[in-house]
CSV table of N, CA and C in Angstrom, one decimal:
chain,number,residue,atom,x,y,z
C,662,MET,N,9.7,-184.2,108.8
C,662,MET,CA,9.7,-183.3,109.8
C,662,MET,C,8.8,-183.3,110.8
C,663,ARG,N,7.4,-182.9,109.9
C,663,ARG,CA,6.2,-182.9,111.0
C,663,ARG,C,6.1,-183.9,111.8
C,664,GLY,N,5.9,-185.2,111.0
C,664,GLY,CA,6.1,-186.6,111.7
C,664,GLY,C,6.6,-186.6,113.1
C,665,LEU,N,7.9,-185.8,113.1
C,665,LEU,CA,9.1,-186.5,113.9
C,665,LEU,C,8.3,-185.2,115.3
C,666,ARG,N,7.9,-184.2,114.5
C,666,ARG,CA,7.5,-183.0,115.9
C,666,ARG,C,6.2,-183.5,116.4
C,667,THR,N,5.4,-183.8,115.7
C,667,THR,CA,4.2,-184.7,116.0
C,667,THR,C,4.2,-185.7,117.2
C,668,PHE,N,5.1,-186.8,116.6
C,668,PHE,CA,5.7,-187.8,118.0
C,668,PHE,C,6.2,-187.1,119.1
C,669,ASP,N,7.2,-186.0,118.9
C,669,ASP,CA,7.7,-185.1,120.3
C,669,ASP,C,6.6,-185.0,120.8
C,670,ARG,N,5.6,-184.0,120.2
C,670,ARG,CA,4.5,-183.6,121.2
C,670,ARG,C,3.6,-184.4,122.0
C,671,GLY,N,3.7,-185.5,121.1
C,671,GLY,CA,2.6,-186.6,122.0
C,671,GLY,C,3.6,-187.2,123.2
C,672,LEU,N,4.7,-187.7,123.0
C,672,LEU,CA,5.4,-188.1,124.0
C,672,LEU,C,6.0,-187.0,125.1
C,673,GLY,N,5.8,-185.7,124.4
C,673,GLY,CA,5.6,-184.8,125.6
C,673,GLY,C,4.4,-184.5,126.7
C,674,ARG,N,3.1,-184.6,126.2
C,674,ARG,CA,1.7,-184.6,126.4
C,674,ARG,C,1.8,-186.4,127.5
C,675,LEU,N,2.1,-187.2,126.7
C,675,LEU,CA,2.4,-188.9,128.3
C,675,LEU,C,3.5,-187.9,129.1
C,676,GLU,N,4.4,-187.7,129.5
C,676,GLU,CA,5.2,-187.3,129.8
C,676,GLU,C,4.4,-186.4,131.0
C,677,GLN,N,3.7,-185.3,130.5
C,677,GLN,CA,3.1,-184.4,131.4
C,677,GLN,C,1.9,-185.2,132.2
C,678,VAL,N,0.9,-186.0,131.5
C,678,VAL,CA,0.1,-187.1,132.3
C,678,VAL,C,0.9,-187.7,133.4
C,679,LEU,N,1.9,-188.1,133.1
C,679,LEU,CA,2.7,-189.1,134.0
C,679,LEU,C,3.4,-188.4,135.4
C,680,LEU,N,3.7,-187.0,134.9
C,680,LEU,CA,4.1,-186.2,136.0
C,680,LEU,C,3.3,-185.5,136.8
C,681,VAL,N,1.5,-185.5,136.3
C,681,VAL,CA,0.6,-184.8,136.8
C,681,VAL,C,0.2,-186.3,137.9
C,682,VAL,N,0.2,-187.7,137.5
C,682,VAL,CA,-0.3,-188.7,138.0
C,682,VAL,C,0.9,-188.8,139.4
C,683,LEU,N,2.0,-188.7,138.8
C,683,LEU,CA,3.1,-188.8,140.3
C,683,LEU,C,3.2,-187.8,140.9
C,684,LEU,N,2.6,-186.7,140.7
C,684,LEU,CA,2.6,-185.3,141.7
C,684,LEU,C,1.7,-185.8,142.7
C,685,ALA,N,0.5,-186.0,142.0
C,685,ALA,CA,-1.4,-186.7,142.8
C,685,ALA,C,-0.5,-187.8,144.0
C,686,THR,N,0.1,-188.5,143.2
C,686,THR,CA,0.6,-189.8,144.2
C,686,THR,C,1.5,-189.0,145.5
C,687,VAL,N,2.7,-188.2,145.1
C,687,VAL,CA,3.2,-188.1,146.5
C,687,VAL,C,2.3,-187.0,147.4
C,688,VAL,N,1.3,-186.1,146.8
C,688,VAL,CA,0.6,-185.8,147.5
C,688,VAL,C,-0.5,-186.3,148.0
C,689,LEU,N,-1.3,-187.4,147.6
C,689,LEU,CA,-2.5,-187.8,148.5
C,689,LEU,C,-2.6,-189.1,149.0
C,690,VAL,N,-1.5,-189.8,148.7
C,690,VAL,CA,-0.6,-191.2,149.7
C,690,VAL,C,-0.6,-190.5,150.9
C,691,PRO,N,0.4,-189.5,151.4
C,691,PRO,CA,0.5,-189.2,152.7
C,691,PRO,C,-0.6,-188.8,153.7
C,692,VAL,N,-1.5,-187.6,152.5
C,692,VAL,CA,-2.9,-187.4,153.5
C,692,VAL,C,-3.6,-188.5,153.3
C,693,ILE,N,-3.4,-189.3,152.5
C,693,ILE,CA,-4.9,-190.8,152.8
C,693,ILE,C,-4.2,-191.0,154.2
C,694,ASN,N,-2.7,-191.9,154.4
C,694,ASN,CA,-2.2,-192.5,155.3
C,694,ASN,C,-2.5,-191.6,156.8
C,695,LEU,N,-2.3,-190.2,156.9
C,695,LEU,CA,-2.7,-189.0,157.6
C,695,LEU,C,-4.0,-189.3,158.1
C,696,ILE,N,-5.1,-189.2,157.4
C,696,ILE,CA,-6.4,-189.4,157.9
C,696,ILE,C,-6.8,-191.0,158.3
C,697,GLY,N,-6.0,-191.8,157.8
C,697,GLY,CA,-6.8,-193.4,158.5
C,697,GLY,C,-5.9,-193.3,159.9
C,698,HIS,N,-4.8,-192.6,160.0
C,698,HIS,CA,-4.0,-192.4,161.6
C,698,HIS,C,-5.3,-191.5,162.2
C,699,TRP,N,-5.8,-190.6,161.7
C,699,TRP,CA,-6.7,-190.0,162.6
C,699,TRP,C,-7.9,-190.2,162.9
C,700,VAL,N,-8.2,-191.6,162.3
C,700,VAL,CA,-9.6,-192.2,162.6
C,700,VAL,C,-9.0,-193.4,163.0
C,701,GLY,N,-8.1,-193.7,163.2
C,701,GLY,CA,-7.5,-194.8,163.8
C,701,GLY,C,-7.6,-196.0,163.2
C,702,ALA,N,-7.7,-195.9,162.1
C,702,ALA,CA,-7.5,-197.0,160.9
C,702,ALA,C,-6.2,-197.3,160.9
C,703,GLY,N,-5.2,-196.9,161.3
C,703,GLY,CA,-3.8,-196.8,160.8
C,703,GLY,C,-3.3,-196.5,159.5
C,704,ALA,N,-2.3,-196.8,158.8
C,704,ALA,CA,-2.2,-196.0,157.2
C,704,ALA,C,-3.0,-197.3,156.6
C,705,ILE,N,-3.8,-196.5,155.2
C,705,ILE,CA,-4.3,-197.3,155.1
C,705,ILE,C,-3.6,-197.6,153.3
C,706,ILE,N,-2.6,-196.9,153.0
C,706,ILE,CA,-2.2,-197.4,151.9
C,706,ILE,C,-0.8,-198.3,152.4
C,707,GLU,N,-0.6,-199.4,152.5
C,707,GLU,CA,0.8,-199.8,152.6
C,707,GLU,C,1.9,-199.4,152.1
C,708,ARG,N,3.2,-199.1,152.9
C,708,ARG,CA,4.4,-198.6,152.4
C,708,ARG,C,3.7,-197.5,151.6
C,709,GLY,N,3.3,-196.5,152.0
C,709,GLY,CA,2.8,-194.7,151.6
C,709,GLY,C,4.2,-194.3,151.4
C,710,ASP,N,4.9,-194.5,152.8
C,710,ASP,CA,6.3,-193.5,152.3
C,710,ASP,C,7.3,-194.1,151.3
C,711,LEU,N,7.1,-195.2,151.0
C,711,LEU,CA,7.8,-195.6,150.0
C,711,LEU,C,7.0,-195.0,148.1
C,712,ILE,N,6.2,-195.3,148.3
C,712,ILE,CA,5.2,-194.7,147.4
C,712,ILE,C,5.9,-193.7,146.9
C,713,ALA,N,5.6,-192.6,147.8
C,713,ALA,CA,5.7,-191.4,148.0
C,713,ALA,C,7.3,-190.9,147.4
C,714,ARG,N,8.3,-191.5,147.8
C,714,ARG,CA,9.6,-191.5,147.6
C,714,ARG,C,9.8,-191.6,146.3
C,715,TYR,N,9.5,-193.0,145.9
C,715,TYR,CA,9.8,-193.5,144.3
C,715,TYR,C,9.5,-192.7,143.7
C,716,SER,N,7.9,-191.9,143.8
C,716,SER,CA,7.4,-191.4,143.1
C,716,SER,C,8.1,-190.0,142.8
C,717,VAL,N,8.8,-189.6,144.1
C,717,VAL,CA,9.4,-188.1,143.8
C,717,VAL,C,10.6,-188.3,142.8
C,718,PHE,N,11.5,-189.5,143.2
C,718,PHE,CA,12.1,-189.8,142.2
C,718,PHE,C,12.0,-190.2,140.8
C,719,ALA,N,11.0,-190.8,140.4
C,719,ALA,CA,10.3,-190.7,139.3
C,719,ALA,C,9.8,-189.1,138.5
C,720,ILE,N,9.8,-188.4,139.0
C,720,ILE,CA,9.1,-187.0,139.0
C,720,ILE,C,10.5,-186.3,138.5
C,721,ALA,N,11.8,-186.5,139.0
C,721,ALA,CA,13.0,-185.6,138.7
C,721,ALA,C,13.3,-186.6,137.5
C,722,MET,N,13.3,-187.5,137.2
C,722,MET,CA,13.8,-188.3,136.0
C,722,MET,C,12.8,-188.0,134.9
C,723,ILE,N,11.6,-188.2,135.3
C,723,ILE,CA,10.5,-187.8,133.6
C,723,ILE,C,10.7,-186.1,133.6
C,724,GLY,N,10.7,-185.7,134.7
C,724,GLY,CA,10.5,-184.0,134.3
C,724,GLY,C,12.0,-183.5,133.6
C,725,GLY,N,13.0,-184.6,134.1
C,725,GLY,CA,14.2,-183.6,132.9
C,725,GLY,C,13.8,-184.0,131.4
C,726,ALA,N,13.3,-185.0,131.4
C,726,ALA,CA,12.8,-185.5,129.7
C,726,ALA,C,11.6,-184.4,129.5
C,727,PHE,N,11.4,-183.8,130.3
C,727,PHE,CA,9.9,-183.2,129.8
C,727,PHE,C,10.7,-181.6,129.8
C,728,ALA,N,11.6,-180.9,130.7
C,728,ALA,CA,12.0,-179.9,130.5
C,728,ALA,C,13.0,-180.6,129.0
C,729,ALA,N,13.4,-181.5,128.4
C,729,ALA,CA,14.6,-181.4,127.4
C,729,ALA,C,13.3,-181.1,125.9
C,730,HIS,N,11.8,-181.7,126.7
C,730,HIS,CA,10.9,-181.5,125.7
C,730,HIS,C,10.6,-180.1,125.0
C,731,HIS,N,10.9,-179.2,126.3
C,731,HIS,CA,10.3,-177.7,125.8
C,731,HIS,C,11.6,-177.2,125.7
C,732,GLN,N,12.8,-177.7,125.2
C,732,GLN,CA,13.9,-177.2,125.1
C,732,GLN,C,14.6,-176.1,126.4
C,733,ARG,N,14.2,-176.6,127.6
C,733,ARG,CA,14.9,-175.9,128.6
C,733,ARG,C,15.6,-176.4,129.6
C,734,LEU,N,16.3,-177.7,129.4
C,734,LEU,CA,17.4,-178.6,129.5
C,734,LEU,C,18.8,-177.9,129.7
C,735,LEU,N,19.5,-177.4,128.7
C,735,LEU,CA,20.9,-176.5,128.2
C,735,LEU,C,20.5,-175.7,127.5
C,736,SER,N,21.2,-174.3,127.9
C,736,SER,CA,21.2,-173.2,127.5
C,736,SER,C,22.3,-172.2,127.8
C,737,LEU,N,23.2,-171.6,126.6
C,737,LEU,CA,24.1,-171.4,127.1
C,737,LEU,C,23.4,-169.4,126.1
C,738,ASP,N,22.8,-169.2,127.4
C,738,ASP,CA,22.2,-167.6,126.9
C,738,ASP,C,23.1,-166.7,127.2
C,739,LEU,N,24.5,-166.5,127.5
C,739,LEU,CA,25.4,-165.9,127.4
C,739,LEU,C,25.8,-165.8,126.1
C,740,VAL,N,26.6,-166.9,125.8
C,740,VAL,CA,26.7,-166.8,124.5
C,740,VAL,C,26.3,-166.9,123.2
C,741,SER,N,25.0,-167.5,123.4
C,741,SER,CA,24.4,-167.3,122.2
C,741,SER,C,23.8,-166.1,121.9
C,742,ARG,N,23.6,-164.9,123.0
C,742,ARG,CA,23.5,-163.7,122.7
C,742,ARG,C,24.3,-163.1,121.6
C,743,LYS,N,25.4,-163.5,121.7
C,743,LYS,CA,26.6,-162.8,120.3
C,743,LYS,C,26.7,-163.4,119.1
C,744,LEU,N,25.8,-164.5,118.9
C,744,LEU,CA,25.8,-165.0,117.9
C,744,LEU,C,24.6,-165.0,116.6
C,745,THR,N,24.8,-165.3,115.6
C,745,THR,CA,23.9,-165.0,114.2
C,745,THR,C,22.5,-165.8,114.6
C,746,PRO,N,21.9,-166.2,114.0
C,746,PRO,CA,20.7,-166.8,113.8
C,746,PRO,C,21.4,-168.4,113.8
C,747,ARG,N,21.9,-168.6,112.9
C,747,ARG,CA,22.5,-169.6,112.4
C,747,ARG,C,23.4,-170.2,113.4
C,748,GLY,N,24.2,-169.3,113.6
C,748,GLY,CA,25.2,-169.6,114.9
C,748,GLY,C,24.6,-170.2,116.2
C,749,LYS,N,23.7,-169.8,116.6
C,749,LYS,CA,22.4,-170.4,117.7
C,749,LYS,C,22.2,-171.7,117.2
C,750,ALA,N,22.1,-171.8,116.1
C,750,ALA,CA,21.2,-173.4,115.7
C,750,ALA,C,22.5,-174.2,115.9
C,751,LEU,N,23.4,-173.6,115.7
C,751,LEU,CA,24.7,-175.0,115.5
C,751,LEU,C,24.9,-175.3,117.0
C,752,LEU,N,25.0,-174.0,117.8
C,752,LEU,CA,25.1,-174.3,119.1
C,752,LEU,C,24.0,-175.1,120.1
C,753,ARG,N,22.6,-175.1,119.1
C,753,ARG,CA,21.6,-175.9,120.4
C,753,ARG,C,21.8,-177.0,119.6
C,754,ILE,N,22.6,-177.3,118.1
C,754,ILE,CA,23.0,-178.9,117.6
C,754,ILE,C,24.3,-179.7,118.8
C,755,VAL,N,25.1,-178.7,118.9
C,755,VAL,CA,26.5,-179.0,119.6
C,755,VAL,C,25.7,-179.3,121.2
C,756,LEU,N,24.9,-178.9,121.6
C,756,LEU,CA,24.7,-179.0,122.9
C,756,LEU,C,24.0,-180.1,123.0
C,757,ALA,N,22.5,-180.4,122.1
C,757,ALA,CA,22.0,-181.5,122.1
C,757,ALA,C,22.7,-182.8,121.8
C,758,LEU,N,23.7,-182.5,120.7
C,758,LEU,CA,24.8,-183.8,120.7
C,758,LEU,C,25.5,-184.2,122.3
C,759,PHE,N,26.3,-183.3,122.7
C,759,PHE,CA,27.0,-183.3,123.7
C,759,PHE,C,25.6,-183.9,125.0
C,760,ALA,N,24.3,-183.4,125.2
C,760,ALA,CA,24.0,-184.2,126.2
C,760,ALA,C,23.4,-185.5,125.7
C,761,VAL,N,23.4,-185.9,124.7
C,761,VAL,CA,22.6,-186.9,124.2
C,761,VAL,C,24.5,-188.0,124.6
C,762,ALA,N,25.3,-187.6,124.3
C,762,ALA,CA,26.8,-188.8,124.5
C,762,ALA,C,26.3,-188.8,126.2
C,763,MET,N,26.1,-187.4,127.0
C,763,MET,CA,26.2,-187.9,128.4
C,763,MET,C,25.0,-189.1,128.5
C,764,THR,N,23.7,-188.5,128.2
C,764,THR,CA,22.7,-189.4,128.4
C,764,THR,C,22.9,-191.0,127.9
C,765,VAL,N,23.7,-191.0,127.2
C,765,VAL,CA,23.7,-192.7,126.6
C,765,VAL,C,25.1,-193.4,128.0
C,766,LEU,N,25.6,-192.0,128.3
C,766,LEU,CA,26.5,-192.8,128.9
C,766,LEU,C,25.9,-193.1,130.4
C,767,LEU,N,25.2,-192.3,130.9
C,767,LEU,CA,24.3,-192.7,132.3
C,767,LEU,C,23.2,-193.4,132.0
C,768,LEU,N,22.8,-193.5,130.6
C,768,LEU,CA,22.1,-194.9,129.9
C,768,LEU,C,22.4,-196.4,130.6
C,769,SER,N,23.9,-196.5,129.8
C,769,SER,CA,24.7,-197.2,129.8
C,769,SER,C,24.8,-198.1,131.5
C,770,GLN,N,25.0,-196.9,132.3
C,770,GLN,CA,25.6,-197.2,133.9
C,770,GLN,C,24.1,-197.3,134.2
C,771,SER,N,23.3,-197.2,134.3
C,771,SER,CA,22.3,-197.1,134.8
C,771,SER,C,21.3,-198.5,134.5
C,772,LEU,N,21.4,-198.9,133.3
C,772,LEU,CA,21.2,-200.2,132.9
C,772,LEU,C,21.8,-201.3,134.0
C,773,LEU,N,23.1,-200.9,134.0
C,773,LEU,CA,23.8,-201.9,134.9
C,773,LEU,C,23.4,-201.9,136.4
C,774,ARG,N,23.0,-201.6,136.6
C,774,ARG,CA,22.4,-200.8,138.5
C,774,ARG,C,21.6,-201.7,138.4
C,775,VAL,N,20.4,-201.4,137.2
C,775,VAL,CA,19.2,-202.4,136.8
C,775,VAL,C,19.1,-203.9,136.7
C,776,ALA,N,20.7,-204.2,136.4
C,776,ALA,CA,20.7,-205.6,136.0
C,776,ALA,C,21.0,-206.1,137.9
C,777,GLU,N,21.9,-205.4,138.7
C,777,GLU,CA,22.2,-205.6,139.6
C,777,GLU,C,21.2,-205.7,140.6
C,778,ALA,N,20.4,-204.7,140.6
C,778,ALA,CA,19.3,-204.2,141.5
C,778,ALA,C,18.1,-205.8,141.9
C,779,SER,N,18.1,-205.8,142.9
C,779,SER,CA,17.0,-206.4,143.6
C,779,SER,C,16.5,-206.2,144.6
C,780,PRO,N,14.7,-206.4,144.8
C,780,PRO,CA,14.3,-206.0,146.2
C,780,PRO,C,15.0,-205.9,147.3
C,781,ALA,N,14.6,-205.2,148.1
C,781,ALA,CA,15.4,-205.7,149.6
C,781,ALA,C,14.3,-206.6,150.2
C,782,PRO,N,14.7,-207.2,151.6
C,782,PRO,CA,13.9,-207.9,152.0
C,782,PRO,C,12.2,-207.6,152.5
C,783,GLY,N,11.4,-208.0,152.3
C,783,GLY,CA,10.2,-207.2,152.4
C,783,GLY,C,9.5,-206.2,151.5
C,784,GLU,N,10.5,-205.7,150.7
C,784,GLU,CA,10.0,-205.1,149.7
C,784,GLU,C,9.3,-206.0,148.4
C,785,GLY,N,8.2,-205.4,148.0
C,785,GLY,CA,7.4,-206.3,147.2
C,785,GLY,C,6.6,-205.5,146.4
C,786,GLY,N,5.9,-206.0,145.4
C,786,GLY,CA,4.9,-205.2,144.9
C,786,GLY,C,5.3,-203.7,143.7
C,787,LEU,N,4.8,-203.4,143.3
C,787,LEU,CA,5.3,-202.2,142.3
C,787,LEU,C,6.5,-201.1,143.3
C,788,TYR,N,6.3,-200.9,144.2
C,788,TYR,CA,7.2,-199.8,144.8
C,788,TYR,C,8.2,-200.5,145.3
C,789,ASN,N,9.4,-200.6,144.8
C,789,ASN,CA,10.0,-201.1,145.8
C,789,ASN,C,11.9,-200.8,145.0
C,790,ARG,N,12.8,-200.9,145.5
C,790,ARG,CA,14.1,-200.2,145.2
C,790,ARG,C,14.6,-200.8,143.7
C,791,ALA,N,14.0,-201.9,143.4
C,791,ALA,CA,15.1,-202.7,142.0
C,791,ALA,C,14.0,-201.5,140.7
C,792,ASN,N,12.4,-201.7,140.9
C,792,ASN,CA,11.5,-200.6,140.3
C,792,ASN,C,12.5,-199.3,140.2
C,793,ALA,N,12.6,-198.7,141.4
C,793,ALA,CA,12.9,-197.3,141.5
C,793,ALA,C,13.9,-197.1,140.7
C,794,VAL,N,15.3,-198.1,140.5
C,794,VAL,CA,16.6,-197.9,139.7
C,794,VAL,C,15.7,-197.7,138.2
C,795,THR,N,15.0,-198.7,137.7
C,795,THR,CA,14.7,-198.7,136.6
C,795,THR,C,14.1,-197.6,136.0
C,796,VAL,N,13.9,-196.5,136.9
C,796,VAL,CA,12.9,-195.2,136.5
C,796,VAL,C,14.4,-194.3,135.9
C,797,VAL,N,15.7,-194.7,136.4
C,797,VAL,CA,16.8,-194.0,135.8
C,797,VAL,C,17.0,-194.2,133.8
C,798,PRO,N,17.1,-195.3,134.1
C,798,PRO,CA,16.9,-195.6,132.4
C,798,PRO,C,16.1,-195.4,131.5
C,799,ILE,N,14.9,-195.0,132.3
C,799,ILE,CA,13.6,-194.7,131.2
C,799,ILE,C,13.9,-193.2,131.3
C,800,GLY,N,14.0,-192.5,132.3
C,800,GLY,CA,14.0,-191.2,132.2
C,800,GLY,C,15.3,-190.8,131.4
C,801,MET,N,16.4,-191.3,130.8
C,801,MET,CA,17.6,-190.8,130.2
C,801,MET,C,17.4,-191.4,128.4
C,802,ALA,N,16.8,-192.3,128.6
C,802,ALA,CA,15.9,-192.7,127.0
C,802,ALA,C,15.0,-191.6,126.6
C,803,LEU,N,14.3,-191.1,127.4
C,803,LEU,CA,13.1,-190.1,126.9
C,803,LEU,C,14.2,-188.9,126.8
C,804,LEU,N,15.0,-188.8,127.3
C,804,LEU,CA,15.5,-187.7,127.6
C,804,LEU,C,16.2,-187.7,126.0
C,805,ALA,N,16.8,-188.7,125.7
C,805,ALA,CA,17.9,-188.7,124.3
C,805,ALA,C,17.1,-188.8,123.3
C,806,VAL,N,15.9,-189.1,123.4
C,806,VAL,CA,14.7,-189.0,122.7
C,806,VAL,C,14.7,-187.6,122.3
C,807,HIS,N,14.2,-187.0,122.7
C,807,HIS,CA,13.9,-185.3,122.8
C,807,HIS,C,15.1,-185.1,122.2
C,808,LEU,N,16.1,-185.0,122.5
C,808,LEU,CA,17.6,-184.3,122.3
C,808,LEU,C,17.6,-184.7,120.5
C,809,VAL,N,17.6,-186.4,120.4
C,809,VAL,CA,18.0,-186.4,118.9
C,809,VAL,C,16.9,-185.7,118.5
C,810,ILE,N,15.5,-186.0,118.7
C,810,ILE,CA,14.6,-185.2,117.7
C,810,ILE,C,14.9,-183.7,117.3
C,811,GLN,N,15.6,-182.9,118.5
C,811,GLN,CA,15.8,-181.6,118.2
C,811,GLN,C,16.6,-181.0,117.5
C,812,ALA,N,17.7,-181.9,117.9
C,812,ALA,CA,19.1,-181.9,116.8
C,812,ALA,C,18.8,-182.6,115.1
C,813,VAL,N,17.9,-183.1,115.1
C,813,VAL,CA,17.4,-183.8,114.1
C,813,VAL,C,17.1,-182.6,113.1
C,814,ILE,N,15.5,-181.8,113.9
C,814,ILE,CA,15.1,-180.9,113.5
C,814,ILE,C,15.8,-179.5,112.6
C,815,GLU,N,16.9,-179.4,114.1
C,815,GLU,CA,18.0,-178.2,114.0
C,815,GLU,C,18.6,-178.5,112.2
C,816,ILE,N,19.1,-179.7,112.5
C,816,ILE,CA,19.9,-180.4,111.4
C,816,ILE,C,19.2,-179.9,109.8
C,817,ASP,N,18.4,-180.3,109.7
C,817,ASP,CA,17.2,-179.9,108.6
C,817,ASP,C,17.0,-178.7,108.5
C,818,TYR,N,16.9,-178.0,109.4
C,818,TYR,CA,16.4,-176.6,108.8
C,818,TYR,C,18.1,-176.0,108.5
C,819,LEU,N,18.9,-176.1,109.1
C,819,LEU,CA,19.8,-175.5,108.2
C,819,LEU,C,20.2,-176.2,107.2
C,820,ALA,N,20.2,-177.8,106.8
C,820,ALA,CA,20.3,-178.1,105.5
C,820,ALA,C,19.4,-176.9,104.0
C,821,ARG,N,18.3,-176.9,104.8
C,821,ARG,CA,17.2,-176.4,103.9
C,821,ARG,C,17.9,-174.9,104.0
C,822,GLY,N,19.1,-174.4,104.4
C,822,GLY,CA,19.5,-173.0,104.4
C,822,GLY,C,18.3,-172.2,105.0
C,823,LYS,N,17.8,-172.4,106.1
C,823,LYS,CA,16.6,-172.1,107.0
C,823,LYS,C,17.3,-172.2,108.3
C,824,THR,N,16.8,-171.0,109.2
C,824,THR,CA,17.2,-171.1,111.0
C,824,THR,C,15.8,-172.0,111.4
C,825,ALA,N,15.7,-172.8,112.8
C,825,ALA,CA,14.3,-173.0,113.1
C,825,ALA,C,13.8,-171.9,113.9
C,826,PRO,N,12.7,-171.8,114.2
C,826,PRO,CA,12.5,-170.7,115.3
C,826,PRO,C,13.2,-171.1,116.7
C,827,GLU,N,13.3,-169.6,117.6
C,827,GLU,CA,13.6,-170.1,118.7
C,827,GLU,C,12.8,-170.7,119.9
C,828,PRO,N,13.6,-171.2,120.6
C,828,PRO,CA,12.7,-171.7,121.6
C,828,PRO,C,12.0,-170.6,122.5
C,829,GLU,N,10.9,-170.9,123.0
C,829,GLU,CA,10.5,-170.0,123.9
C,829,GLU,C,10.6,-170.2,125.1
C,830,GLN,N,11.1,-168.9,125.6
C,830,GLN,CA,11.6,-168.6,126.8
C,830,GLN,C,10.3,-168.3,128.1
C,831,GLY,N,10.8,-168.8,129.3
C,831,GLY,CA,9.7,-168.3,130.1
C,831,GLY,C,9.0,-169.5,130.4
C,832,ALA,N,8.1,-169.5,131.6
C,832,ALA,CA,7.0,-170.5,131.6
C,832,ALA,C,6.3,-170.8,130.6
C,833,VAL,N,5.9,-172.0,131.0
C,833,VAL,CA,5.2,-172.8,129.5
C,833,VAL,C,3.8,-173.0,129.8
């Protein structure tokens, strides 16, 4: 289980780095283009509006996976307060498996959309509609990986007659 936790932490760190880079992109690209307009050079970064728009979309998808990494995605606090520690663990497993099922459904549908997607006329390079659609299955896959890891860890604890530590609540 230690290796599984290490993998999950490493994946979470990678997602965090990606989120920081994407957020910096969302902030800096429009600022750079605004400065370009102020000095009379025009847009310095071509298609900056698309870059910012698709970066926000990627933040939403990867942010969901990062929330799952920190066990902040699904919670039934009202119900879990009445449960024993073992009951809480079982509830977390059920919620994780339900979320994995929904994620797999969304993943399969998003893969169909990726297969259908093609860049719009004039859209070239990295930031185009076809690549933006690709972010959805990536986000769904990351989400499913985190949820499966958490369910496996919970099941392992229960199989050993123990309960996993409660996820921390509040800000990270």
